[in-house]
Tab-separated table of C-alpha atoms (C1' of nucleotides) in Angstrom:
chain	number	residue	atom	x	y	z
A	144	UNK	CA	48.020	157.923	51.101
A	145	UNK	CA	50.683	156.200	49.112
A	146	UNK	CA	50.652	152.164	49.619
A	147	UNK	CA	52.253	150.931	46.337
A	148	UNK	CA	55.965	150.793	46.751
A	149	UNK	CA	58.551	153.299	44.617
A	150	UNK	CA	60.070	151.233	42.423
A	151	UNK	CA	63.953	151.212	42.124
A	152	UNK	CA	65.498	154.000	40.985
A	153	UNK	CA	67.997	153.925	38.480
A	154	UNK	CA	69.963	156.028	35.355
A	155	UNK	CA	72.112	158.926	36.411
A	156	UNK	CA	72.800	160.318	40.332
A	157	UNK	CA	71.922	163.601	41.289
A	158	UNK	CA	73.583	166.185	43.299
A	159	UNK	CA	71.235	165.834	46.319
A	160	UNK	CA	71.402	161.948	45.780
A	161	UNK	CA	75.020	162.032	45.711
A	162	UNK	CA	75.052	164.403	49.028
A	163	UNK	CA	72.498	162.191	50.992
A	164	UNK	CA	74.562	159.012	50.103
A	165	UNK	CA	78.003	160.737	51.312
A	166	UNK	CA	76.110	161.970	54.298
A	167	UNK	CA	75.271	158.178	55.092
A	168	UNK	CA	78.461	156.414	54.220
A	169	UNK	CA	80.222	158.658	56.612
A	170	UNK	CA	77.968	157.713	59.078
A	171	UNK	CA	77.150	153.735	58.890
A	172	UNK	CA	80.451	152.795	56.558
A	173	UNK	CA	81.272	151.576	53.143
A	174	UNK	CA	79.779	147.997	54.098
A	175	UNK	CA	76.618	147.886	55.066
A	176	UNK	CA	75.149	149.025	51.691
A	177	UNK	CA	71.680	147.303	51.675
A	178	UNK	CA	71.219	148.909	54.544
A	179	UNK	CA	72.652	152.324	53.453
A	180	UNK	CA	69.757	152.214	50.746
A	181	UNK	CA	67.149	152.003	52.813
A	182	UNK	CA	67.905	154.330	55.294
A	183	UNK	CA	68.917	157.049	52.470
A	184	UNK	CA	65.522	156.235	51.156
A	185	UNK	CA	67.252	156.932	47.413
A	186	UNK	CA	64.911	153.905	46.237
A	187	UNK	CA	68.283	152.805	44.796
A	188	UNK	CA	69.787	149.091	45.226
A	189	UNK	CA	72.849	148.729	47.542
A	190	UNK	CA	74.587	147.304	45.148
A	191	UNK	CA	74.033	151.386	43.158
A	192	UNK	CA	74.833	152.549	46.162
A	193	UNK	CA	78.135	150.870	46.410
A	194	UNK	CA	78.836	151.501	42.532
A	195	UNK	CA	78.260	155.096	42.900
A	196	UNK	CA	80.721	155.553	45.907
A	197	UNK	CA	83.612	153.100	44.740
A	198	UNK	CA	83.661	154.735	41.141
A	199	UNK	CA	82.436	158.424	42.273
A	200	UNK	CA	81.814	159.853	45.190
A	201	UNK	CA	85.076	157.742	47.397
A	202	UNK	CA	87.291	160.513	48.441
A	203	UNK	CA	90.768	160.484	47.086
A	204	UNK	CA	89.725	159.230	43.509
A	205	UNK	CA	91.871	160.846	40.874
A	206	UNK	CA	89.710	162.735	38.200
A	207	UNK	CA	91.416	163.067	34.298
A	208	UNK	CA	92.577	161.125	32.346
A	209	UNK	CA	95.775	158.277	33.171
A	210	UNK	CA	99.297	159.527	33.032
A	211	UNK	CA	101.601	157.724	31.311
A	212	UNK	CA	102.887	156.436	34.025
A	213	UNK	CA	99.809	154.822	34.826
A	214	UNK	CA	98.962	153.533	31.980
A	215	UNK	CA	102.497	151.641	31.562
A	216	UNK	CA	101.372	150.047	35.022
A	217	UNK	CA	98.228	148.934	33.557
A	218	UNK	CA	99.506	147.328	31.037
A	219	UNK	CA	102.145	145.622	33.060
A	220	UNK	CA	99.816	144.706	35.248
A	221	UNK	CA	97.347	143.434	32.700
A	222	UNK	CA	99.685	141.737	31.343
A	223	UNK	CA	100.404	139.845	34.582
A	224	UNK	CA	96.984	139.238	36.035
A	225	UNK	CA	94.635	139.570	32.895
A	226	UNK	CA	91.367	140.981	33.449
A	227	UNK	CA	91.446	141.399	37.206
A	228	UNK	CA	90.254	145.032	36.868
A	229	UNK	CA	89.980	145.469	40.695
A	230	UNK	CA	93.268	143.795	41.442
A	231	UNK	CA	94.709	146.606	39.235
A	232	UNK	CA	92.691	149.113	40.579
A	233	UNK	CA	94.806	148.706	43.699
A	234	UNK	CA	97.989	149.327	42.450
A	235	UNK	CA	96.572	152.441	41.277
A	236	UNK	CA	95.459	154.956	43.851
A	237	UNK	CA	92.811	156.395	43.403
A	238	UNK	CA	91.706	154.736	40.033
A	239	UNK	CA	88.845	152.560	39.938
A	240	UNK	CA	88.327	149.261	37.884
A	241	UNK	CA	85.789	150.748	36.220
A	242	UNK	CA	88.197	153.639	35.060
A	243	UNK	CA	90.976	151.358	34.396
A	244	UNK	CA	88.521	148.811	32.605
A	245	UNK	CA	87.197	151.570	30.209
A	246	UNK	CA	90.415	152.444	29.595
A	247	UNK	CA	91.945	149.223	28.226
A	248	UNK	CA	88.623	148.880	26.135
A	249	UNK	CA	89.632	152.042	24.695
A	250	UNK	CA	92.965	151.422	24.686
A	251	UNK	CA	92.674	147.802	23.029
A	252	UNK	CA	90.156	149.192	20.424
A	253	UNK	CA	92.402	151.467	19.142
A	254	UNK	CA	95.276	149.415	18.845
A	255	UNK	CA	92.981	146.762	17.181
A	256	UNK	CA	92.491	149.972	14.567
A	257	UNK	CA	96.209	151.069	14.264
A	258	UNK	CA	97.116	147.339	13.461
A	259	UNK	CA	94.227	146.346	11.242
A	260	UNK	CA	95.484	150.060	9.441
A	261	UNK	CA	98.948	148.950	9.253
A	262	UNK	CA	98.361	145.484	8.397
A	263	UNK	CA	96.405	146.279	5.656
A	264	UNK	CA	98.714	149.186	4.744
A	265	UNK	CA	101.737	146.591	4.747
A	266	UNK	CA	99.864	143.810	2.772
A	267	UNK	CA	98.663	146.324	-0.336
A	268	UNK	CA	102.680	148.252	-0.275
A	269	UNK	CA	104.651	144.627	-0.046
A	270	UNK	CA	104.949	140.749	1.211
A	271	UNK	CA	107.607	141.484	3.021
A	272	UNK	CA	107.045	140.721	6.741
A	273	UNK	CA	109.909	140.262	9.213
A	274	UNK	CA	107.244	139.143	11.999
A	275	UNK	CA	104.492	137.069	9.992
A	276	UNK	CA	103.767	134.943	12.972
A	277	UNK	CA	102.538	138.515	14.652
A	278	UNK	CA	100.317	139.328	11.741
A	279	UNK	CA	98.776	136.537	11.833
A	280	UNK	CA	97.595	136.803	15.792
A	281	UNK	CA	96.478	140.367	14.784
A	282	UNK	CA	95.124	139.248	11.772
A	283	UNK	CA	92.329	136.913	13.690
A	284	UNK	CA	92.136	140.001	16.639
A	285	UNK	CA	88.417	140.743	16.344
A	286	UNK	CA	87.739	144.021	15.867
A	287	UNK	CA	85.206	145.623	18.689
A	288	UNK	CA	82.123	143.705	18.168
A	289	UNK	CA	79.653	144.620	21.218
A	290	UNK	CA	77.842	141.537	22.217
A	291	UNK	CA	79.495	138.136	22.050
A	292	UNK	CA	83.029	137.686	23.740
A	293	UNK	CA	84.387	140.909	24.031
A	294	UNK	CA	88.017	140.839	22.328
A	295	UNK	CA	90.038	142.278	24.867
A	296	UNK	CA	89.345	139.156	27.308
A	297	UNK	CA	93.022	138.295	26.764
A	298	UNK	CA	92.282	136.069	30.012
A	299	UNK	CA	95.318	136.840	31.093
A	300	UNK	CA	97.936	134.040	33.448
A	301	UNK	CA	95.091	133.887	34.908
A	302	UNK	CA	92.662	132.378	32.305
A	303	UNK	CA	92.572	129.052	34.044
A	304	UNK	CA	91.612	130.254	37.489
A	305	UNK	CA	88.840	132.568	35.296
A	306	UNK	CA	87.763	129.683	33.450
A	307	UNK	CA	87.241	127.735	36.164
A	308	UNK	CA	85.647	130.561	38.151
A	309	UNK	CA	83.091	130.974	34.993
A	310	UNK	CA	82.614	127.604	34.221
A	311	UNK	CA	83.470	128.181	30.505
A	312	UNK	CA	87.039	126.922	30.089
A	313	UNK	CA	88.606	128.776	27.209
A	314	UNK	CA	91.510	126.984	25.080
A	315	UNK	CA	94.488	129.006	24.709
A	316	UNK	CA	94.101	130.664	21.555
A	317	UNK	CA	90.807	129.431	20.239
A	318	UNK	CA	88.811	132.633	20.989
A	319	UNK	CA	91.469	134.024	18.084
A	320	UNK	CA	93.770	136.280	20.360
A	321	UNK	CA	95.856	135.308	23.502
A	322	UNK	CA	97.332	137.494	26.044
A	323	UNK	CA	100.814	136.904	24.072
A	324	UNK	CA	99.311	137.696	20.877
A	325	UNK	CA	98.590	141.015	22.776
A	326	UNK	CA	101.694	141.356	23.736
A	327	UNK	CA	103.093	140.902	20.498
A	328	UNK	CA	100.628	143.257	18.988
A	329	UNK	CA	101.752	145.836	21.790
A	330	UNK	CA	105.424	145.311	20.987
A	331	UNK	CA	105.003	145.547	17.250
A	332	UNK	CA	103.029	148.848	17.899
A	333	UNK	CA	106.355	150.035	19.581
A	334	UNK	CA	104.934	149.929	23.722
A	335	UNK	CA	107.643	146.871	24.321
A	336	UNK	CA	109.579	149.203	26.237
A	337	UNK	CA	107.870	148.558	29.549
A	338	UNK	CA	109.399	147.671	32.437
A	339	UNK	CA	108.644	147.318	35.518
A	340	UNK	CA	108.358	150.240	37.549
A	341	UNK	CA	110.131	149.986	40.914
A	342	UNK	CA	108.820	151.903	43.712
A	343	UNK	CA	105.608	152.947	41.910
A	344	UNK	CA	104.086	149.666	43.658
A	345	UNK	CA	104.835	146.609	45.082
A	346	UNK	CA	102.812	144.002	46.401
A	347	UNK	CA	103.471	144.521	50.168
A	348	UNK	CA	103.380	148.192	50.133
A	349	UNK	CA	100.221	148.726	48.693
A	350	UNK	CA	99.556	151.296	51.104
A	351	UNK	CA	97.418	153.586	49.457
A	352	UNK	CA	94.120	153.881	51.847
A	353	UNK	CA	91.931	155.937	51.866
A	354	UNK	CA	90.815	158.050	55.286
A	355	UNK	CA	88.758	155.146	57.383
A	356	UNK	CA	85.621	155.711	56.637
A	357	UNK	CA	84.825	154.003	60.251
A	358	UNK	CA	86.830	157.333	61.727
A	359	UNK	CA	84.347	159.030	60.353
A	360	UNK	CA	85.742	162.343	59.616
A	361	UNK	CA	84.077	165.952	58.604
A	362	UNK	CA	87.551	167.120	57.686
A	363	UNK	CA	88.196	164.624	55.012
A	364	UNK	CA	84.482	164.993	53.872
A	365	UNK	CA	85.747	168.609	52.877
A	366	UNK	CA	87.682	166.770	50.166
A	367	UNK	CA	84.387	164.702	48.652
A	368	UNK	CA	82.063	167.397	48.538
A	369	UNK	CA	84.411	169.382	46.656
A	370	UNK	CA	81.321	171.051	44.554
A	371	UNK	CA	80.761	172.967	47.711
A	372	UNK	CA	82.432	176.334	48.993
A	373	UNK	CA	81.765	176.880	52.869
A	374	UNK	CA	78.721	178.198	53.367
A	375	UNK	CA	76.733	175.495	51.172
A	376	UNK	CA	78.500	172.959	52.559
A	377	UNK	CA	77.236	173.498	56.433
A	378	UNK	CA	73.941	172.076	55.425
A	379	UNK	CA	74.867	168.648	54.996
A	380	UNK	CA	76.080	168.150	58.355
A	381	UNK	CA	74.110	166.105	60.633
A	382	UNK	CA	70.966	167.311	62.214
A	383	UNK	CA	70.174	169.480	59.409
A	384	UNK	CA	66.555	169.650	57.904
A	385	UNK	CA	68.546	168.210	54.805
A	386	UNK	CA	70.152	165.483	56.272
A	387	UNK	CA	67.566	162.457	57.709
A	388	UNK	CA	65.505	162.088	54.786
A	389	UNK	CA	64.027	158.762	56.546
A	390	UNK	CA	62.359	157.972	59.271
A	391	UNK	CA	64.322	154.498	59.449
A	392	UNK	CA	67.523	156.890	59.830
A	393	UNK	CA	65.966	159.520	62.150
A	394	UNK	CA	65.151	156.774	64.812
A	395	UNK	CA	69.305	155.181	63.984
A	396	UNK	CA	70.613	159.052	64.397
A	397	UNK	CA	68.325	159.997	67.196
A	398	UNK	CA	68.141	156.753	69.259
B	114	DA	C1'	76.414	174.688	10.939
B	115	DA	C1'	74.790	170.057	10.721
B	116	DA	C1'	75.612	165.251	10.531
B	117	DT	C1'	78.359	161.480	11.535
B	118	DT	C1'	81.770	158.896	13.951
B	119	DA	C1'	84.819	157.963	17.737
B	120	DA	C1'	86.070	158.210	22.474
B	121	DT	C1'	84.939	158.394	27.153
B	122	DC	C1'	82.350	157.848	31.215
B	123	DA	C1'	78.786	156.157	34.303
B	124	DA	C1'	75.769	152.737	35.474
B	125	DC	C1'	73.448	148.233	35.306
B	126	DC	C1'	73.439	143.143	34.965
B	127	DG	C1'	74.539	138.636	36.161
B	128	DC	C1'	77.527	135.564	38.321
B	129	DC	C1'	80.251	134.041	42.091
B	130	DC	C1'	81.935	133.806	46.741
B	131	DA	C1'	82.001	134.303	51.624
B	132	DG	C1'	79.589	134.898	55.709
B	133	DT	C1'	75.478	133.973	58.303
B	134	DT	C1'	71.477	131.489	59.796
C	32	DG	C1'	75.741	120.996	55.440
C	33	DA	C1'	72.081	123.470	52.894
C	34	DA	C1'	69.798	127.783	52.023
C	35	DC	C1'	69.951	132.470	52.041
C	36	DT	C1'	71.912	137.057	51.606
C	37	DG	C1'	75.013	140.818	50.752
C	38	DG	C1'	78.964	142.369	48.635
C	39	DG	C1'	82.450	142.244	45.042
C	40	DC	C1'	83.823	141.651	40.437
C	41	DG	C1'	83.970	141.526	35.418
C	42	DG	C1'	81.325	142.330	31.317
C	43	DT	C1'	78.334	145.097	28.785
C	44	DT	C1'	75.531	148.895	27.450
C	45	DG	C1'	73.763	153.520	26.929
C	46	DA	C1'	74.488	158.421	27.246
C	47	DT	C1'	77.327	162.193	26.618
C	48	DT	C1'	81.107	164.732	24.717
C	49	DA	C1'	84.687	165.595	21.356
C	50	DA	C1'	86.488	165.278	16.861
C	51	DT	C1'	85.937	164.899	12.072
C	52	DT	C1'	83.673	165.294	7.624
DNA sequence: AAATTAATCAACCGCCCAGTT
DNA sequence: GAACTGGGCGGTTGATTAATT
């Protein structure tokens, strides 16, 4: 007899992991994730559980890479709220903040490159700079250094409000590169042409939801478990052998 | 073809906040 | 009102894949 407890998993998802947890969501919610965890009996956190769904499994998530119509809104709205990854995330359907987060990393690294190229490229060929108070702001842009302050917190309007929230108030410019100084490095890298983009969202009519998970619904479970063709998918629906792993869940399904 | 570097993605960690007891 | 707990968020890291040398 086993006494001493699993400990947590952790690392990568599998399939039958990923099934189970879809199974479960559909049946308590996307709320109650402690609980979720046990009942799956994954040996995963609820706070995994919750990660795993939100940036994977949610139906309706967009797969590929950002069109460029998405990307202009991320860096309009990146430029208006700063960092607020999840604020973002909702003006994007079906993009996650982790998505959209990895994405300005990259996207920030690489225009960190193409400057520090140019830059240099500009200061061996001549002197002659019509925008010296730009190189300078990219000139003190630290390049990707993992660890330490990462050097795309531009902060954002909302620095102050972070600040506060973190308890580490940041001057305006002393961590070397503002959220202007991005913006100027953006402009001088020829993106300044962004504008707003009416219709594509608003605040009011963020309307994007996705099917209530409350309602739960087999129909729109068709769309998550998109690995499966018809036959394959039949065992995941309740009251298969597959489906209550745990006894905690067998007693909730069964009464 | 192998080695190296860069880009991307998925997941964890730690902090904070809101709700509950 | 204090303590506790769960969930959400942003930051960071590690693994994998793609591109380059």
């Amino acid at each position: 007899m086993k006494i001493v407890q699993e400990e947590v998993r952790k690392g990568p998802w599998t399939e039958q992991e990923d099934i189970l947890l879809i199974n479960f969501v559909h049946l308590f919610g996307d709320r109650r994730w402690d609980f979720i965890a046990k009942v799956t009996g994954l040996n995963r956190t609820g706070k995994s559980c919750r990660l795993r769904w939100v940036n994977y499994l949610h139906p309706g998530l967009k797969r590929g890479k950002l069109t460029p119509q998405e990307e202009k809104l991320v860096l309009e709205l990146h430029h208006k709220w700063g960092n607020r990854w999840s604020r973002i995330a909702r003006k994007l359907p079906g993009r996650t903040d982790n998505e959209i987060k990895n994405y300005w990393r990259t996207h920030m690294r690489k225009k960190a490159q193409e400057n520090k190229r140019a830059i240099s490229h500009s200061k061996s060929s001549s002197n002659h700079c019509s925008s010296s108070s730009n190189v300078t702001a990219v000139n003190s842009f630290p390049v990707q250094d993992s660890g330490g302050v990462s050097f795309y917190d531009t902060g954002g309007p909302d620095k102050l409000d972070l600040a506060g929230k973190n308890q580490e108030v940041v001057k305006e410019g002393e961590k070397g590169y503002s959220m202007d100084d991005i913006w100027k490095d953006i402009d001088l890298s020829g993106e300044s042409n962004i504008t707003p983009i009416n219709g594509f969202y608003d605040e009011g009519s963020c309307n994007f939801l996705y099917p209530s998970v409350a309602s739960t619904s087999w129909e729109y479970c068709s769309d998550t478990l998109w690995k499966l063709d018809g036959e394959e998918s039949k065992m995941f629906l309740p009251g298969d052998e597959f489906f209550p792993c745990n006894e905690d869940a067998r007693v909730f399904l069964t009464g």
